[in-house]
Amino acid sequence: MSTPTDPTAVHPDLPRWTRALPANPIGPTSSRLIRAATGVVSLIPDRRVETVAVSETASIRLFGPRTPGTTTPALVWMHGGGYVIGTARQDDAICRTYAERLGLLVASVEYRLAPDHPYPAGLEDCYAALTWLARQPTVDPARIVVAGASAGGGLAAALVNLAHDRGEVTPAFQLLVYPMLDDRTVATPPEQAGSHHLWSARSNVYGWSAYLGDADRATAVPARRTDLTGLPPTWIGVGTHDLFHDEDLAYARRLADAGVPVETEVVPGAFHAFDVFAARTAVARSFVDSQIAAVRRVLG
């Protein structure tokens, strides 16, 4: 999709959402309140979804086929929330969509959150989910997709890097939905002032600081990785009104320069997580369709 000539123009499907959504929803106090609220919701049983512990600290929610005697592709999914909020349960709808439309097994990871559990805790939880999935007799380990949105997209990118370095599992594809990749993204271009919703530069500073703690940023931050060769084919999607727009396209260019096949989907005038909050709009449905098509092309 092309970028509009007016950088302040909102996508025609989205104006009412931009008026209703906050610009700076996440900070130390609000994240604690949100986590307390989601903790209460998580106590409500959900018998429609199978939950499996993959380690002492991580579990997954499973969607899709597990037929004895057959193998299918699989997708490991990481939810968003700036590394500091969110639960796997919040993304049940998109996980069901992937499972139903692609005919694969989806494992949505319940990983530990910062600042209580800074890097690499959450990433190691995701790695436990990936290796668990690869060991299942109904999963084809050569056709596993690593995917996530926002901070979950950042974890997906970090997980692919970690899998590459450890050499135990080789993901076939990474699907990065407006991923949070670069801790150095702290400034807002003047022409974009006021256009970022749900995640701002101020929220970004807090999220990264909570997640990284005293970690080596050259190791922990996907965009700081110097060698991107050998990584799997990649899809990256982001809106022009998303704080992560520039860092996501910069990462895509670096992947391409390293010889990695990359497809980008840039949505003019779309804000962060527009596909979640405006899920019924045509632009949100098209965005998801692009993801489905990209995975289908790789997995066959």
JSON list of C-alpha atoms in Angstrom, two decimals, residues 16-158:
[
{"chain": "A", "resi": 16, "resn": "ARG", "atom": "CA", "xyz": [-13.92, 7.85, 14.87]},
{"chain": "A", "resi": 17, "resn": "TRP", "atom": "CA", "xyz": [-11.42, 5.50, 16.48]},
{"chain": "A", "resi": 18, "resn": "THR", "atom": "CA", "xyz": [-8.66, 8.09, 16.53]},
{"chain": "A", "resi": 19, "resn": "ARG", "atom": "CA", "xyz": [-10.97, 10.46, 18.40]},
{"chain": "A", "resi": 20, "resn": "ALA", "atom": "CA", "xyz": [-11.76, 7.87, 21.07]},
{"chain": "A", "resi": 21, "resn": "LEU", "atom": "CA", "xyz": [-8.39, 6.27, 21.80]},
{"chain": "A", "resi": 22, "resn": "PRO", "atom": "CA", "xyz": [-5.77, 7.66, 24.20]},
{"chain": "A", "resi": 23, "resn": "ALA", "atom": "CA", "xyz": [-2.26, 8.65, 23.13]},
{"chain": "A", "resi": 24, "resn": "ASN", "atom": "CA", "xyz": [-0.33, 7.72, 26.31]},
{"chain": "A", "resi": 25, "resn": "PRO", "atom": "CA", "xyz": [-2.18, 4.89, 28.05]},
{"chain": "A", "resi": 26, "resn": "ILE", "atom": "CA", "xyz": [0.79, 3.04, 29.55]},
{"chain": "A", "resi": 27, "resn": "GLY", "atom": "CA", "xyz": [3.08, 4.07, 32.40]},
{"chain": "A", "resi": 28, "resn": "PRO", "atom": "CA", "xyz": [4.11, 2.66, 35.77]},
{"chain": "A", "resi": 29, "resn": "THR", "atom": "CA", "xyz": [0.75, 3.31, 37.47]},
{"chain": "A", "resi": 30, "resn": "SER", "atom": "CA", "xyz": [-1.58, 2.47, 34.60]},
{"chain": "A", "resi": 31, "resn": "SER", "atom": "CA", "xyz": [0.29, -0.74, 33.77]},
{"chain": "A", "resi": 32, "resn": "ARG", "atom": "CA", "xyz": [-0.14, -1.97, 37.36]},
{"chain": "A", "resi": 33, "resn": "LEU", "atom": "CA", "xyz": [-3.86, -1.21, 37.25]},
{"chain": "A", "resi": 34, "resn": "ILE", "atom": "CA", "xyz": [-4.32, -2.91, 33.90]},
{"chain": "A", "resi": 35, "resn": "ARG", "atom": "CA", "xyz": [-2.42, -5.99, 35.05]},
{"chain": "A", "resi": 36, "resn": "ALA", "atom": "CA", "xyz": [-4.56, -6.21, 38.17]},
{"chain": "A", "resi": 37, "resn": "ALA", "atom": "CA", "xyz": [-7.73, -6.03, 36.07]},
{"chain": "A", "resi": 38, "resn": "THR", "atom": "CA", "xyz": [-6.58, -8.62, 33.55]},
{"chain": "A", "resi": 39, "resn": "GLY", "atom": "CA", "xyz": [-5.47, -10.84, 36.43]},
{"chain": "A", "resi": 40, "resn": "VAL", "atom": "CA", "xyz": [-9.02, -10.92, 37.71]},
{"chain": "A", "resi": 41, "resn": "VAL", "atom": "CA", "xyz": [-10.37, -11.74, 34.25]},
{"chain": "A", "resi": 42, "resn": "SER", "atom": "CA", "xyz": [-7.85, -14.58, 33.87]},
{"chain": "A", "resi": 43, "resn": "LEU", "atom": "CA", "xyz": [-9.38, -16.28, 36.93]},
{"chain": "A", "resi": 44, "resn": "ILE", "atom": "CA", "xyz": [-12.59, -16.87, 34.96]},
{"chain": "A", "resi": 45, "resn": "PRO", "atom": "CA", "xyz": [-12.44, -20.41, 33.51]},
{"chain": "A", "resi": 46, "resn": "ASP", "atom": "CA", "xyz": [-12.47, -20.78, 29.73]},
{"chain": "A", "resi": 47, "resn": "ARG", "atom": "CA", "xyz": [-13.21, -24.38, 28.83]},
{"chain": "A", "resi": 48, "resn": "ARG", "atom": "CA", "xyz": [-13.23, -23.64, 25.10]},
{"chain": "A", "resi": 49, "resn": "VAL", "atom": "CA", "xyz": [-9.43, -23.45, 24.98]},
{"chain": "A", "resi": 50, "resn": "GLU", "atom": "CA", "xyz": [-6.89, -26.08, 25.98]},
{"chain": "A", "resi": 51, "resn": "THR", "atom": "CA", "xyz": [-4.08, -24.69, 28.14]},
{"chain": "A", "resi": 52, "resn": "VAL", "atom": "CA", "xyz": [-0.76, -26.52, 28.44]},
{"chain": "A", "resi": 53, "resn": "ALA", "atom": "CA", "xyz": [2.23, -25.78, 30.65]},
{"chain": "A", "resi": 54, "resn": "VAL", "atom": "CA", "xyz": [5.45, -25.80, 28.60]},
{"chain": "A", "resi": 55, "resn": "SER", "atom": "CA", "xyz": [7.81, -24.95, 31.46]},
{"chain": "A", "resi": 56, "resn": "GLU", "atom": "CA", "xyz": [7.68, -24.00, 35.12]},
{"chain": "A", "resi": 57, "resn": "THR", "atom": "CA", "xyz": [7.02, -20.38, 34.15]},
{"chain": "A", "resi": 58, "resn": "ALA", "atom": "CA", "xyz": [5.16, -20.48, 30.82]},
{"chain": "A", "resi": 59, "resn": "SER", "atom": "CA", "xyz": [1.98, -21.90, 29.36]},
{"chain": "A", "resi": 60, "resn": "ILE", "atom": "CA", "xyz": [0.24, -21.83, 25.99]},
{"chain": "A", "resi": 61, "resn": "ARG", "atom": "CA", "xyz": [-3.32, -21.66, 24.74]},
{"chain": "A", "resi": 62, "resn": "LEU", "atom": "CA", "xyz": [-3.92, -24.05, 21.83]},
{"chain": "A", "resi": 63, "resn": "PHE", "atom": "CA", "xyz": [-6.11, -23.59, 18.76]},
{"chain": "A", "resi": 64, "resn": "GLY", "atom": "CA", "xyz": [-6.52, -25.81, 15.73]},
{"chain": "A", "resi": 65, "resn": "PRO", "atom": "CA", "xyz": [-5.96, -29.43, 14.72]},
{"chain": "A", "resi": 66, "resn": "ARG", "atom": "CA", "xyz": [-4.08, -32.07, 16.71]},
{"chain": "A", "resi": 67, "resn": "THR", "atom": "CA", "xyz": [-4.94, -35.25, 14.84]},
{"chain": "A", "resi": 68, "resn": "PRO", "atom": "CA", "xyz": [-2.99, -38.37, 15.85]},
{"chain": "A", "resi": 69, "resn": "GLY", "atom": "CA", "xyz": [-1.10, -39.93, 12.96]},
{"chain": "A", "resi": 70, "resn": "THR", "atom": "CA", "xyz": [-0.89, -36.70, 10.95]},
{"chain": "A", "resi": 71, "resn": "THR", "atom": "CA", "xyz": [1.33, -33.63, 11.03]},
{"chain": "A", "resi": 72, "resn": "THR", "atom": "CA", "xyz": [0.39, -30.03, 10.36]},
{"chain": "A", "resi": 73, "resn": "PRO", "atom": "CA", "xyz": [2.21, -26.71, 10.28]},
{"chain": "A", "resi": 74, "resn": "ALA", "atom": "CA", "xyz": [2.13, -24.67, 13.48]},
{"chain": "A", "resi": 75, "resn": "LEU", "atom": "CA", "xyz": [2.35, -21.07, 14.59]},
{"chain": "A", "resi": 76, "resn": "VAL", "atom": "CA", "xyz": [3.64, -19.77, 17.92]},
{"chain": "A", "resi": 77, "resn": "TRP", "atom": "CA", "xyz": [2.05, -16.42, 18.81]},
{"chain": "A", "resi": 78, "resn": "MET", "atom": "CA", "xyz": [3.13, -13.71, 21.27]},
{"chain": "A", "resi": 79, "resn": "HIS", "atom": "CA", "xyz": [0.62, -11.10, 22.49]},
{"chain": "A", "resi": 80, "resn": "GLY", "atom": "CA", "xyz": [1.32, -7.38, 22.69]},
{"chain": "A", "resi": 81, "resn": "GLY", "atom": "CA", "xyz": [1.35, -5.01, 25.62]},
{"chain": "A", "resi": 82, "resn": "GLY", "atom": "CA", "xyz": [4.66, -3.17, 25.59]},
{"chain": "A", "resi": 83, "resn": "TYR", "atom": "CA", "xyz": [6.36, -6.04, 27.44]},
{"chain": "A", "resi": 84, "resn": "VAL", "atom": "CA", "xyz": [4.55, -4.88, 30.61]},
{"chain": "A", "resi": 85, "resn": "ILE", "atom": "CA", "xyz": [0.84, -5.75, 30.21]},
{"chain": "A", "resi": 86, "resn": "GLY", "atom": "CA", "xyz": [-1.40, -8.19, 28.36]},
{"chain": "A", "resi": 87, "resn": "THR", "atom": "CA", "xyz": [-2.31, -11.87, 28.40]},
{"chain": "A", "resi": 88, "resn": "ALA", "atom": "CA", "xyz": [-2.44, -14.64, 25.84]},
{"chain": "A", "resi": 89, "resn": "ARG", "atom": "CA", "xyz": [-6.21, -14.70, 26.25]},
{"chain": "A", "resi": 90, "resn": "GLN", "atom": "CA", "xyz": [-6.59, -11.23, 24.71]},
{"chain": "A", "resi": 91, "resn": "ASP", "atom": "CA", "xyz": [-5.60, -12.60, 21.29]},
{"chain": "A", "resi": 92, "resn": "ASP", "atom": "CA", "xyz": [-7.88, -15.63, 21.15]},
{"chain": "A", "resi": 93, "resn": "ALA", "atom": "CA", "xyz": [-9.79, -14.16, 18.19]},
{"chain": "A", "resi": 94, "resn": "ILE", "atom": "CA", "xyz": [-6.79, -13.73, 15.89]},
{"chain": "A", "resi": 95, "resn": "CYS", "atom": "CA", "xyz": [-5.38, -17.08, 16.96]},
{"chain": "A", "resi": 96, "resn": "ARG", "atom": "CA", "xyz": [-8.64, -18.80, 16.04]},
{"chain": "A", "resi": 97, "resn": "THR", "atom": "CA", "xyz": [-8.60, -16.96, 12.71]},
{"chain": "A", "resi": 98, "resn": "TYR", "atom": "CA", "xyz": [-5.10, -18.23, 11.90]},
{"chain": "A", "resi": 99, "resn": "ALA", "atom": "CA", "xyz": [-5.99, -21.78, 12.95]},
{"chain": "A", "resi": 100, "resn": "GLU", "atom": "CA", "xyz": [-9.25, -21.91, 10.99]},
{"chain": "A", "resi": 101, "resn": "ARG", "atom": "CA", "xyz": [-8.12, -20.18, 7.81]},
{"chain": "A", "resi": 102, "resn": "LEU", "atom": "CA", "xyz": [-4.68, -21.80, 7.59]},
{"chain": "A", "resi": 103, "resn": "GLY", "atom": "CA", "xyz": [-5.45, -25.23, 9.04]},
{"chain": "A", "resi": 104, "resn": "LEU", "atom": "CA", "xyz": [-2.54, -25.11, 11.44]},
{"chain": "A", "resi": 105, "resn": "LEU", "atom": "CA", "xyz": [-1.99, -25.50, 15.17]},
{"chain": "A", "resi": 106, "resn": "VAL", "atom": "CA", "xyz": [-1.59, -22.18, 17.00]},
{"chain": "A", "resi": 107, "resn": "ALA", "atom": "CA", "xyz": [0.13, -21.91, 20.38]},
{"chain": "A", "resi": 108, "resn": "SER", "atom": "CA", "xyz": [-0.43, -18.56, 22.10]},
{"chain": "A", "resi": 109, "resn": "VAL", "atom": "CA", "xyz": [2.18, -17.96, 24.79]},
{"chain": "A", "resi": 110, "resn": "GLU", "atom": "CA", "xyz": [1.51, -16.76, 28.33]},
{"chain": "A", "resi": 111, "resn": "TYR", "atom": "CA", "xyz": [4.92, -15.28, 29.05]},
{"chain": "A", "resi": 112, "resn": "ARG", "atom": "CA", "xyz": [6.26, -13.41, 32.07]},
{"chain": "A", "resi": 113, "resn": "LEU", "atom": "CA", "xyz": [5.96, -9.62, 32.05]},
{"chain": "A", "resi": 114, "resn": "ALA", "atom": "CA", "xyz": [8.31, -6.81, 32.99]},
{"chain": "A", "resi": 115, "resn": "PRO", "atom": "CA", "xyz": [9.25, -5.08, 35.19]},
{"chain": "A", "resi": 116, "resn": "ASP", "atom": "CA", "xyz": [8.75, -7.98, 37.61]},
{"chain": "A", "resi": 117, "resn": "HIS", "atom": "CA", "xyz": [10.43, -10.29, 35.11]},
{"chain": "A", "resi": 118, "resn": "PRO", "atom": "CA", "xyz": [12.82, -8.34, 32.85]},
{"chain": "A", "resi": 119, "resn": "TYR", "atom": "CA", "xyz": [14.74, -9.71, 29.87]},
{"chain": "A", "resi": 120, "resn": "PRO", "atom": "CA", "xyz": [15.36, -12.56, 29.18]},
{"chain": "A", "resi": 121, "resn": "ALA", "atom": "CA", "xyz": [12.49, -14.05, 31.22]},
{"chain": "A", "resi": 122, "resn": "GLY", "atom": "CA", "xyz": [9.68, -13.48, 28.72]},
{"chain": "A", "resi": 123, "resn": "LEU", "atom": "CA", "xyz": [11.86, -14.47, 25.78]},
{"chain": "A", "resi": 124, "resn": "GLU", "atom": "CA", "xyz": [12.88, -17.74, 27.45]},
{"chain": "A", "resi": 125, "resn": "ASP", "atom": "CA", "xyz": [9.19, -18.50, 28.05]},
{"chain": "A", "resi": 126, "resn": "CYS", "atom": "CA", "xyz": [8.55, -18.02, 24.33]},
{"chain": "A", "resi": 127, "resn": "TYR", "atom": "CA", "xyz": [11.50, -20.25, 23.49]},
{"chain": "A", "resi": 128, "resn": "ALA", "atom": "CA", "xyz": [10.07, -22.96, 25.76]},
{"chain": "A", "resi": 129, "resn": "ALA", "atom": "CA", "xyz": [6.81, -22.74, 23.80]},
{"chain": "A", "resi": 130, "resn": "LEU", "atom": "CA", "xyz": [8.63, -22.97, 20.46]},
{"chain": "A", "resi": 131, "resn": "THR", "atom": "CA", "xyz": [10.65, -26.04, 21.43]},
{"chain": "A", "resi": 132, "resn": "TRP", "atom": "CA", "xyz": [7.58, -27.70, 22.98]},
{"chain": "A", "resi": 133, "resn": "LEU", "atom": "CA", "xyz": [5.69, -27.17, 19.73]},
{"chain": "A", "resi": 134, "resn": "ALA", "atom": "CA", "xyz": [8.53, -28.59, 17.63]},
{"chain": "A", "resi": 135, "resn": "ARG", "atom": "CA", "xyz": [8.52, -31.79, 19.71]},
{"chain": "A", "resi": 136, "resn": "GLN", "atom": "CA", "xyz": [4.84, -32.57, 19.21]},
{"chain": "A", "resi": 137, "resn": "PRO", "atom": "CA", "xyz": [4.17, -35.63, 17.04]},
{"chain": "A", "resi": 138, "resn": "THR", "atom": "CA", "xyz": [1.32, -33.82, 15.24]},
{"chain": "A", "resi": 139, "resn": "VAL", "atom": "CA", "xyz": [3.51, -30.82, 14.28]},
{"chain": "A", "resi": 140, "resn": "ASP", "atom": "CA", "xyz": [5.85, -30.60, 11.30]},
{"chain": "A", "resi": 141, "resn": "PRO", "atom": "CA", "xyz": [8.93, -28.95, 12.89]},
{"chain": "A", "resi": 142, "resn": "ALA", "atom": "CA", "xyz": [10.10, -27.69, 9.49]},
{"chain": "A", "resi": 143, "resn": "ARG", "atom": "CA", "xyz": [6.91, -25.62, 9.06]},
{"chain": "A", "resi": 144, "resn": "ILE", "atom": "CA", "xyz": [6.65, -23.52, 12.20]},
{"chain": "A", "resi": 145, "resn": "VAL", "atom": "CA", "xyz": [5.78, -19.83, 11.97]},
{"chain": "A", "resi": 146, "resn": "VAL", "atom": "CA", "xyz": [6.88, -17.41, 14.70]},
{"chain": "A", "resi": 147, "resn": "ALA", "atom": "CA", "xyz": [4.48, -14.50, 15.01]},
{"chain": "A", "resi": 148, "resn": "GLY", "atom": "CA", "xyz": [3.34, -11.68, 17.25]},
{"chain": "A", "resi": 149, "resn": "ALA", "atom": "CA", "xyz": [1.95, -8.16, 17.44]},
{"chain": "A", "resi": 150, "resn": "SER", "atom": "CA", "xyz": [3.52, -5.02, 18.93]},
{"chain": "A", "resi": 151, "resn": "ALA", "atom": "CA", "xyz": [5.75, -6.14, 21.83]},
{"chain": "A", "resi": 152, "resn": "GLY", "atom": "CA", "xyz": [4.77, -9.66, 20.83]},
{"chain": "A", "resi": 153, "resn": "GLY", "atom": "CA", "xyz": [6.18, -8.88, 17.40]},
{"chain": "A", "resi": 154, "resn": "GLY", "atom": "CA", "xyz": [9.39, -7.75, 19.07]},
{"chain": "A", "resi": 155, "resn": "LEU", "atom": "CA", "xyz": [9.48, -11.00, 21.02]},
{"chain": "A", "resi": 156, "resn": "ALA", "atom": "CA", "xyz": [8.83, -12.90, 17.80]},
{"chain": "A", "resi": 157, "resn": "ALA", "atom": "CA", "xyz": [11.82, -11.25, 16.14]},
{"chain": "A", "resi": 158, "resn": "ALA", "atom": "CA", "xyz": [13.98, -11.89, 19.21]}
]
